[in-house]
GROMACS .gro file of C-alpha atoms in nm:
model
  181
    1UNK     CA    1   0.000   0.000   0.000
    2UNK     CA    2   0.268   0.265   0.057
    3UNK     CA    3   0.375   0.221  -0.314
    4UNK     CA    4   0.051   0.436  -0.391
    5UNK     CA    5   0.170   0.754  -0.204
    6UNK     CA    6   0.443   0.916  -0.355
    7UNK     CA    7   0.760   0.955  -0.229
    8UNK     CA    8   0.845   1.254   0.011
    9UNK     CA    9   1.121   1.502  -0.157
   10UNK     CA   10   1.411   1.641   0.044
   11UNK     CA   11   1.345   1.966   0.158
   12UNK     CA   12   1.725   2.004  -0.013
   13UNK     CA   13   1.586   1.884  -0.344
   14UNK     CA   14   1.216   2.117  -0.303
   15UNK     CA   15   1.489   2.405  -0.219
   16UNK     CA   16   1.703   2.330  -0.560
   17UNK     CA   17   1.353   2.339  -0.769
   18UNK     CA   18   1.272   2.654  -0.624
   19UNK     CA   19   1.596   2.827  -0.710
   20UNK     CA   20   1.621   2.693  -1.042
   21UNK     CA   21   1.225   2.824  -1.136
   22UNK     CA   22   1.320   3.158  -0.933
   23UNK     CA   23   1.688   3.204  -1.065
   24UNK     CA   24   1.687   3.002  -1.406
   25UNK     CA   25   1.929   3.240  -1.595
   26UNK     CA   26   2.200   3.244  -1.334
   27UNK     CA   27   2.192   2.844  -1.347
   28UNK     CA   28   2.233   2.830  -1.731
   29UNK     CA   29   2.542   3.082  -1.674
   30UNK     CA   30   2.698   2.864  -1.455
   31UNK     CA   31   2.639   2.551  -1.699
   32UNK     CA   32   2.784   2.754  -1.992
   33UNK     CA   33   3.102   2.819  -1.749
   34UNK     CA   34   3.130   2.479  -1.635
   35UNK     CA   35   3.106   2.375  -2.004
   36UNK     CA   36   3.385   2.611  -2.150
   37UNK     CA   37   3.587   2.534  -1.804
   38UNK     CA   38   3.539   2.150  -1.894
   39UNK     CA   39   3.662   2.196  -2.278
   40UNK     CA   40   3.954   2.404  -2.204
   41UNK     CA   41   4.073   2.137  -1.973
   42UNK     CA   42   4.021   1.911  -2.258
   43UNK     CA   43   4.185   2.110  -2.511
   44UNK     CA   44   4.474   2.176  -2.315
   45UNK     CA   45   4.581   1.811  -2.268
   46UNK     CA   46   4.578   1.738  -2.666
   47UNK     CA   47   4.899   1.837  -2.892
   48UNK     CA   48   4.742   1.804  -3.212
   49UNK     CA   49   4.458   2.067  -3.373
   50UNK     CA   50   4.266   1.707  -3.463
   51UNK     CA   51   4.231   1.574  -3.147
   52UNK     CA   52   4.099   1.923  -2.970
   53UNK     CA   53   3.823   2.022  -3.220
   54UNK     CA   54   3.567   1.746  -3.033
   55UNK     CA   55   3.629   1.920  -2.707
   56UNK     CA   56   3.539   2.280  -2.905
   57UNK     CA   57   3.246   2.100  -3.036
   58UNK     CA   58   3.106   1.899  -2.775
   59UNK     CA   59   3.171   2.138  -2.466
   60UNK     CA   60   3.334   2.488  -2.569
   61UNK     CA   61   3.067   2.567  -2.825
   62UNK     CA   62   2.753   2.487  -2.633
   63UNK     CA   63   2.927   2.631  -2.268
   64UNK     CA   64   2.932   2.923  -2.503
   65UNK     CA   65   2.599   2.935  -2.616
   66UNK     CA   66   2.462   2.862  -2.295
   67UNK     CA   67   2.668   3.178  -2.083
   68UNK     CA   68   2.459   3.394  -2.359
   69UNK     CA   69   2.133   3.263  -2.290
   70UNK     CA   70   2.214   3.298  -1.946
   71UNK     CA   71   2.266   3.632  -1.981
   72UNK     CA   72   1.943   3.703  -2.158
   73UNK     CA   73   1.794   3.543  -1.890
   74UNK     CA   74   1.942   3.756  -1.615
   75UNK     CA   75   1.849   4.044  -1.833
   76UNK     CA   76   1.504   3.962  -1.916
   77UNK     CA   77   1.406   3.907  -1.535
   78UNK     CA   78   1.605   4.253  -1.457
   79UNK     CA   79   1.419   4.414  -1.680
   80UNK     CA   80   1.062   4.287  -1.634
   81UNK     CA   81   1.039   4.075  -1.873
   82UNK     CA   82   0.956   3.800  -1.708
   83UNK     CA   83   0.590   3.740  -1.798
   84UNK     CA   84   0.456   4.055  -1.578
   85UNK     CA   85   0.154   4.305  -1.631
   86UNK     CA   86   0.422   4.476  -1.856
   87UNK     CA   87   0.454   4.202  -2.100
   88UNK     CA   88   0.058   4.216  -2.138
   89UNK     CA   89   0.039   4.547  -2.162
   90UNK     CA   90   0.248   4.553  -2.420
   91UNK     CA   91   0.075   4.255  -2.606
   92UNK     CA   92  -0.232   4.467  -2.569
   93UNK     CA   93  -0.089   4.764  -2.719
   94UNK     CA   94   0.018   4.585  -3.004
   95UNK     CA   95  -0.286   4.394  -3.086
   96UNK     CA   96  -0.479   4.746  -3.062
   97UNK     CA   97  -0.202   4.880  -3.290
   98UNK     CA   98  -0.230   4.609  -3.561
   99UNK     CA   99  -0.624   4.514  -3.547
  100UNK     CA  100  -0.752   4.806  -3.410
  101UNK     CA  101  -0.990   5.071  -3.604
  102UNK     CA  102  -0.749   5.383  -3.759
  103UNK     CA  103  -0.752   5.720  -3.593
  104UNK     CA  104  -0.899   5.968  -3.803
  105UNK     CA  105  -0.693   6.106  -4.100
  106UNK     CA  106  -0.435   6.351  -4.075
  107UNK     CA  107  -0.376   6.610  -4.336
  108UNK     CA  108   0.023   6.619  -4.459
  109UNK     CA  109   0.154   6.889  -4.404
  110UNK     CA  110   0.230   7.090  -4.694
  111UNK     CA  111   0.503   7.314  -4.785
  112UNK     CA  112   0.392   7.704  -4.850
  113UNK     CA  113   0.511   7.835  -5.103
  114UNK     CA  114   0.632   7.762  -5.479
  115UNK     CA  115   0.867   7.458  -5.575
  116UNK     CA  116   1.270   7.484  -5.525
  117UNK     CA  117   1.521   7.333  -5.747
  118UNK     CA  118   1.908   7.383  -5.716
  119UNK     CA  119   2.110   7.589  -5.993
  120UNK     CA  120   2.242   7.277  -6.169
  121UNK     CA  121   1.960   7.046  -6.081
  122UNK     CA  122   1.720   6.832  -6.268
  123UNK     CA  123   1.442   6.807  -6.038
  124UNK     CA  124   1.243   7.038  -5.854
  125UNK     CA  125   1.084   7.003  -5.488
  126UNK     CA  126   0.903   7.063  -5.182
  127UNK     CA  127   1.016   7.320  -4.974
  128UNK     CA  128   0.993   7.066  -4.694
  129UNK     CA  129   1.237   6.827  -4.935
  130UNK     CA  130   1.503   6.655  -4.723
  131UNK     CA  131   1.704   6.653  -5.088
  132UNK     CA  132   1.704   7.064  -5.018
  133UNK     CA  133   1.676   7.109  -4.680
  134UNK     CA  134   1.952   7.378  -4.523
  135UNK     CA  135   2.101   7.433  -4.925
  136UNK     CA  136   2.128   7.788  -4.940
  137UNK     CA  137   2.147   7.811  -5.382
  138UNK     CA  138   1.754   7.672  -5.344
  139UNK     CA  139   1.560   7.891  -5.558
  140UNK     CA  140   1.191   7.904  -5.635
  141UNK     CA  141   1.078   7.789  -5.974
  142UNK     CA  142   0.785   7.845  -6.171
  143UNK     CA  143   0.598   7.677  -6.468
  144UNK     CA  144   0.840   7.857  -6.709
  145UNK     CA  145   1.155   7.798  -6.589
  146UNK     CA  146   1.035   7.425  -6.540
  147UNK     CA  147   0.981   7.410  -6.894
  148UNK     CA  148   1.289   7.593  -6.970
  149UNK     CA  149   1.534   7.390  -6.769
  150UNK     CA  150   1.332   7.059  -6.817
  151UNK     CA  151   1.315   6.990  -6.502
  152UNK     CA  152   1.102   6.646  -6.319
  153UNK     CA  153   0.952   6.632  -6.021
  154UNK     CA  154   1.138   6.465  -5.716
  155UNK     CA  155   1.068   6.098  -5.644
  156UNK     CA  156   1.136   6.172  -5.283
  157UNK     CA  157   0.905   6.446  -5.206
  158UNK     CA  158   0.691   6.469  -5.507
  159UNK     CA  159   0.567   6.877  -5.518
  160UNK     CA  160   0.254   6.936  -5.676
  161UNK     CA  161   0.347   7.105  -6.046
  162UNK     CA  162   0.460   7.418  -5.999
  163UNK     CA  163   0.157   7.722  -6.080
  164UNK     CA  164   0.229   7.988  -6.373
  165UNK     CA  165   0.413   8.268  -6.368
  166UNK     CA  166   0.149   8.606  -6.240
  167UNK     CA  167   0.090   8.736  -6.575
  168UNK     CA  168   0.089   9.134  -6.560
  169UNK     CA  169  -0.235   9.313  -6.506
  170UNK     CA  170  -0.335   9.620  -6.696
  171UNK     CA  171  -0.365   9.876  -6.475
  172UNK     CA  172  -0.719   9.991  -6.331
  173UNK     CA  173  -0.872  10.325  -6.529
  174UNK     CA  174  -0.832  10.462  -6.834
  175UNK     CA  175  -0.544  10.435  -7.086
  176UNK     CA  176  -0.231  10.696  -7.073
  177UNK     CA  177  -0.301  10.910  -7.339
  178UNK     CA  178   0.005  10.908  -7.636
  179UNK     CA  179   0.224  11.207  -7.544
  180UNK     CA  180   0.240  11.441  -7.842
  181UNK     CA  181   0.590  11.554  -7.936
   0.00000   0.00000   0.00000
C-alpha cells in the first residue's frame, strides 16, 4: 500500500527546484562556465589541432551558447520581462495597434510656397524636401523655368506642379493718353 503515495522530496531537493524556477538564468550561466571550463581542460591536454576540435564541439561551443542565454535570462528578469503586467500590456498595445480601427486622418503637411530646385539640378521640390533642406542656392521655380530647364519632379518628395508665372495686369482706369511731341 505505501507504493501508492508518492515519495516525500528532500526539503534540499524542493529548495534546488525553487531556485532553479526563481533564478533560471544564473543556473544556465553557470552551466555555460562549467562547459567552456570543462573543454579548455580538454583542449589543453591534446597536442594536435585534430584531437581538440571534439572538445570545441562537444563542450566549448555549447558552454558558449549557454553563458549567452544565461545572460538574456538575467536580463530579461532585470528588466521585467519576465511574464509581468508589462509584458501584457504591451501585447495589448500591439494587438490594438495592428487590429484596431485607424484614428482619423491627418492632413500632410504641406510646404507654403512655390517649388525649389538647385542651380544645376534636374528636379524640382518641396520646400519641406530633405534633398534641399539647409542648401542655401535653393531657388523658387515656376511653370516657365520648369519648362525651360526641363526639369522632373522629385521621387522623394513629389511637389505638386509648380503654378504659372502672375501674368501682368493692366492697370485699373483709363489708358495713358500718347504724349504728343
Amino acid at each position: 500500500m505505501s507504493r501508492l503515495h508518492p515519495p516525500r522530496t528532500s526539503g534540499a531537493l524542493q529548495a534546488l527546484g525553487r531556485a532553479l524556477r526563481e533564478w533560471p538564468g544564473w543556473f544556465t550561466l553557470a552551466a555555460g562556465a562549467l562547459l567552456c571550463v570543462l573543454g579548455w581542460y580538454g583542449v589543453s591536454g591534446e597536442r594536435l589541432p585534430a584531437r581538440q576540435l571534439p572538445y570545441l564541439a562537444s563542450a566549448t561551443v555549447p558552454g558558449a551558447a549557454l553563458i549567452v542565454a544565461g545572460a538574456v535570462l538575467i536580463a530579461a528578469r532585470r528588466s521585467g520581462g519576465g511574464g509581468g503586467s508589462g509584458t501584457a500590456r504591451r501585447v495589448e498595445q500591439l494587438y490594438s495597434l495592428l487590429v484596431g480601427e485607424p484614428g482619423p486622418a491627418v492632413p500632410e503637411a504641406g510646404p507654403s510656397g512655390p517649388p525649389l530646385a538647385l542651380p544645376d539640378g534636374t528636379l524640382y521640390h518641396r520646400r519641406d524636401c530633405p534633398l534641399v533642406a539647409g542648401k542655401t542656392p535653393a531657388v523658387p521655380v515656376d511653370a516657365a523655368l520648369v519648362a525651360a530647364r526641363g526639369l522632373a519632379p522629385c521621387p522623394v518628395c513629389e511637389p505638386d506642379p509648380p503654378a504659372d508665372p502672375p501674368t501682368a495686369a493692366p492697370p485699373d482706369g483709363p489708358p495713358a493718353a500718347p504724349s504728343g511731341g
